[in-house]
Coordinates of C-alpha atoms in Angstrom, one line a residue:
P1 CA -10.7 -4.8 19.5
V2 CA -10.0 -7.2 16.6
E3 CA -7.2 -10.1 16.3
V4 CA -6.6 -11.7 13.6
K5 CA -2.5 -14.0 14.4
N6 CA -1.4 -16.9 12.9
S7 CA -3.3 -18.3 10.1
V8 CA -3.2 -19.7 7.0
F9 CA -5.4 -18.2 4.8
D10 CA -4.8 -20.2 1.2
H11 CA -7.3 -20.5 -2.0
N12 CA -10.6 -18.6 -0.7
T13 CA -12.9 -16.8 -3.1
H14 CA -15.1 -13.7 -3.0
S15 CA -18.2 -12.5 -5.3
S16 CA -17.4 -9.0 -3.3
D17 CA -14.8 -7.8 -1.9
G18 CA -12.0 -9.3 0.7
G19 CA -11.0 -12.5 -0.6
G20 CA -9.3 -14.4 2.3
L21 CA -10.4 -11.7 4.4
Y22 CA -12.7 -8.6 5.1
V23 CA -13.2 -6.7 8.0
Y24 CA -15.2 -3.9 8.3
V25 CA -15.2 -2.5 12.2
A26 CA -17.5 0.6 13.0
N27 CA -17.1 1.1 16.7
Q28 CA -15.2 3.7 18.4
N29 CA -12.2 1.9 21.0
S30 CA -11.7 -1.0 18.9
P31 CA -8.1 -0.9 17.0
V32 CA -7.3 -4.0 14.4
T33 CA -4.2 -6.5 14.3
L34 CA -3.3 -9.0 11.8
T35 CA 0.8 -11.4 13.0
G36 CA 1.7 -13.5 11.7
N37 CA -1.0 -14.5 9.2
S38 CA -0.3 -16.4 5.0
F39 CA -2.3 -15.3 2.8
D40 CA -1.6 -17.4 -0.2
Q41 CA -3.4 -17.1 -3.8
N42 CA -7.0 -16.1 -3.1
H43 CA -8.8 -14.4 -4.9
S44 CA -12.2 -11.4 -4.8
D45 CA -14.4 -10.2 -8.0
G46 CA -14.0 -6.6 -5.9
T47 CA -10.5 -5.1 -4.2
G48 CA -8.2 -6.7 -1.8
G49 CA -7.9 -9.8 -3.5
G50 CA -5.7 -11.7 0.2
A51 CA -7.8 -9.6 2.8
W52 CA -9.8 -6.3 3.2
L53 CA -9.8 -4.4 6.1
K54 CA -10.8 -0.9 6.9
T55 CA -12.3 0.6 10.5
L56 CA -14.6 3.6 10.6
S57 CA -14.5 6.1 13.7
I58 CA -12.1 8.9 14.3
E59 CA -11.0 7.5 18.1
G60 CA -9.2 4.3 18.2
T61 CA -9.2 1.8 16.5
D62 CA -6.0 2.1 14.7
M63 CA -4.9 -0.3 12.4
T64 CA -1.7 -2.9 13.5
V65 CA -0.9 -4.9 10.1
G66 CA 3.1 -7.3 11.3
S67 CA 5.2 -6.2 13.7
S68 CA 9.5 -5.6 14.0
V69 CA 8.8 -8.9 15.9
E70 CA 10.6 -12.3 14.4
G71 CA 7.5 -14.2 12.5
E72 CA 4.9 -11.4 13.5
G73 CA 5.1 -10.1 10.1
N74 CA 2.8 -11.2 7.1
S75 CA 2.9 -13.7 4.0
F76 CA 0.2 -12.3 1.0
T77 CA 1.7 -14.0 -1.8
S78 CA -0.2 -14.9 -5.3
N79 CA -3.5 -13.5 -4.5
T80 CA -5.7 -12.2 -7.1
A81 CA -8.0 -9.3 -7.3
E82 CA -10.7 -8.3 -10.6
T83 CA -10.4 -4.4 -9.6
S84 CA -7.9 -3.4 -7.2
S85 CA -5.2 -4.0 -4.4
A86 CA -4.0 -7.4 -5.6
G87 CA -2.4 -8.4 -1.6
I88 CA -4.6 -5.8 0.6
F89 CA -5.9 -3.3 1.2
I90 CA -6.0 -0.9 4.6
A91 CA -8.3 2.1 5.1
T92 CA -8.5 4.0 8.9
Y93 CA -9.7 7.5 10.5
C94 CA -7.2 7.1 12.8
N95 CA -2.7 6.0 13.0
M96 CA -1.9 3.1 10.6
S97 CA 1.2 -0.2 11.4
F98 CA 2.7 -1.8 8.2
V99 CA 5.7 -3.2 9.2
G100 CA 7.6 -6.6 8.3
N101 CA 5.4 -7.2 5.4
T102 CA 6.0 -9.5 2.6
L103 CA 4.0 -8.9 -0.4
I104 CA 5.5 -10.8 -3.5
G105 CA 3.6 -11.7 -7.0
N106 CA -0.1 -9.7 -6.5
T107 CA -1.7 -9.4 -9.4
I108 CA -4.4 -7.8 -11.1
P109 CA -5.7 -9.8 -13.4
I110 CA -7.6 -7.0 -16.3
D111 CA -7.6 -3.6 -17.5
I112 CA -8.8 -1.2 -15.2
S113 CA -9.4 2.3 -16.8
H114 CA -9.7 4.4 -14.1
F115 CA -7.9 5.7 -11.1
G116 CA -8.6 4.5 -8.1
A117 CA -8.0 0.7 -9.6
T118 CA -4.5 0.6 -8.3
G119 CA -1.8 -1.1 -6.3
G120 CA -1.2 -4.8 -7.1
G121 CA 0.7 -5.5 -4.2
V122 CA -0.5 -3.2 -1.5
I123 CA -3.6 0.2 -1.1
I124 CA -3.6 2.8 2.6
Q125 CA -5.6 5.2 2.9
Y126 CA -5.2 6.3 6.5
A127 CA -6.0 10.1 8.0
G128 CA -3.7 9.2 11.2
T129 CA -0.2 9.0 11.4
G130 CA 1.5 6.3 8.9
E131 CA 4.8 3.7 10.1
F132 CA 6.3 1.7 6.5
S133 CA 8.5 0.1 7.3
N134 CA 10.5 -3.0 7.4
N135 CA 8.6 -5.0 4.3
V136 CA 9.5 -6.8 1.1
I137 CA 7.1 -5.5 -2.8
Q138 CA 8.8 -8.0 -5.1
N139 CA 7.1 -9.0 -8.3
N140 CA 3.8 -7.7 -8.1
S141 CA 1.7 -6.3 -10.9
A142 CA -1.1 -4.4 -12.6
P143 CA -2.3 -3.9 -16.4
S144 CA -2.4 -0.9 -18.8
S145 CA -4.1 1.9 -16.9
G146 CA -4.0 0.2 -13.9
G147 CA -0.6 0.2 -12.5
F148 CA -0.4 3.7 -10.2
G149 CA 2.1 2.5 -7.7
V150 CA 1.3 -1.3 -8.7
G151 CA 3.5 -2.4 -5.8
T152 CA 2.8 -0.4 -2.9
F153 CA -0.4 3.7 -3.1
L154 CA -0.2 5.2 0.1
E155 CA -3.5 8.3 0.5
G156 CA -3.0 9.5 3.5
S157 CA -4.6 13.4 4.6
I158 CA -3.3 14.5 8.6
G159 CA -0.7 12.8 9.8
T160 CA 3.4 12.0 8.6
I161 CA 4.2 8.9 5.8
N162 CA 6.8 6.9 7.1
M163 CA 8.2 4.2 5.1
N164 CA 11.6 3.2 6.0
A165 CA 13.7 0.2 4.9
N166 CA 11.9 -1.3 3.0
L167 CA 12.5 -2.9 -0.5
I168 CA 10.9 -2.7 -2.8
S169 CA 11.8 -4.9 -6.2
G170 CA 10.6 -6.5 -9.9
N171 CA 7.0 -4.7 -9.0
S172 CA 5.5 -3.5 -13.0
S173 CA 2.8 -2.0 -14.7
E174 CA 1.8 -2.3 -18.7
D175 CA 1.1 2.5 -19.0
Y176 CA 0.1 4.8 -15.7
G177 CA 2.0 5.6 -13.0
G178 CA 4.7 4.3 -10.3
G179 CA 5.1 0.9 -11.1
S180 CA 7.2 0.6 -6.9
I181 CA 5.6 3.5 -4.5
A182 CA 2.9 5.9 -5.2
M183 CA 1.9 8.3 -2.7
A184 CA -1.5 11.2 -2.7
V185 CA -1.4 13.6 0.4
L186 CA -3.2 16.2 1.2
S187 CA -1.7 18.1 4.2
A188 CA 1.2 15.3 5.6
P189 CA 5.0 15.1 5.5
I190 CA 6.5 12.9 4.2
V191 CA 9.6 10.9 5.2
V192 CA 11.6 8.1 3.0
T193 CA 14.1 6.9 4.0
N194 CA 17.4 4.1 3.9
N195 CA 15.0 2.2 1.5
I196 CA 15.5 -0.2 -1.3
I197 CA 14.3 0.0 -4.8
V198 CA 15.3 -1.6 -8.1
D199 CA 14.0 -3.0 -10.9
N200 CA 10.4 -1.4 -10.9
S201 CA 8.8 -0.1 -14.7
V202 CA 6.9 1.0 -16.7
T203 CA 5.9 0.1 -19.9
G204 CA 3.7 2.0 -22.5
P205 CA 2.7 5.9 -23.9
S206 CA 1.0 7.0 -21.5
S207 CA 4.4 5.3 -18.6
T208 CA 6.1 7.6 -15.8
V209 CA 7.4 6.5 -13.3
G210 CA 9.0 2.9 -12.4
G211 CA 10.6 3.9 -8.7
L212 CA 9.2 6.2 -6.8
N213 CA 6.1 9.1 -7.2
I214 CA 4.1 11.5 -4.7
A215 CA 1.2 13.6 -6.5
I216 CA 0.0 16.2 -4.3
P217 CA -3.5 17.0 -5.0
P218 CA -4.7 20.8 -6.6
Y219 CA -6.3 21.3 -3.8
A220 CA -4.2 20.8 -1.2
T221 CA -4.0 23.4 1.3
S222 CA -0.5 23.8 1.6
V223 CA 2.6 22.8 1.1
Q224 CA 3.7 19.4 1.8
E225 CA 7.4 18.5 3.4
I226 CA 8.9 15.8 1.6
E227 CA 12.8 14.6 2.7
V228 CA 13.6 11.6 0.5
I229 CA 17.0 10.3 1.7
N230 CA 19.1 7.8 2.3
N231 CA 17.1 5.3 -0.3
T232 CA 19.3 3.1 -3.0
F233 CA 17.5 3.8 -7.1
V234 CA 18.5 1.0 -8.9
Q235 CA 17.4 -0.2 -12.9
N236 CA 13.6 2.0 -12.4
N237 CA 13.1 2.9 -16.3
A238 CA 12.7 6.4 -14.5
E239 CA 13.4 7.0 -10.0
L240 CA 12.0 10.2 -8.8
Y241 CA 8.7 12.4 -10.2
F242 CA 7.3 14.7 -8.1
T243 CA 3.7 16.6 -8.9
G244 CA 2.0 20.0 -6.5
A245 CA 2.6 22.0 -4.1
L246 CA 6.1 20.3 -2.1
A247 CA 8.7 21.6 -0.3
I248 CA 11.8 18.4 -1.6
T249 CA 15.1 17.8 0.5
S250 CA 17.4 14.5 -1.1

């Protein structure tokens, strides 16, 4: 197992991925856990300004970032990345939990012109179930054509995405796609409940939505079940945007 706990990562730089912390696990049965850490003003010339985490095994490598226990969440503040995911990048083939974390003021500082450059706050890619709850995602930003999911970008394939009780506010992008939350999913149900999503914005000629953007790729094999219930959307330049084969409950 890999555990990083109660540590401070401050003003570090890396010429590739992972400005503050880089974790790459190829072995089975090696779960990764981050709790109680602080990532402040780190910089990556690649992806993951604060931290970059990836596991390759399809067995026993669940990813846990933060906790519902007070004081065990992680903070990501004022980190930068040249390509995408200024706060933290996460990729796992197993289950993912991202709970009780704070991401504030993380930035992609240059113009990125391709779809993959996204997520000013956090990018999470996973194949199992995903829990994204009780996080604070505020004032993250990305430039023109790099803003898809500038606060949060979740990409899953099989297990249910549960997104509950997050505060997502003040995130902004100059162009193209969800100023606060974007989800790209192949076959997983999506449950979005009890979130406060306020004052997020996307500007520019090809902007779509500042609130919640859910996209199902055209090659997905089934209709997606989506529940968007008891959320608060206020002063986003557009609230909701859905594309693909969807079955929506709201």
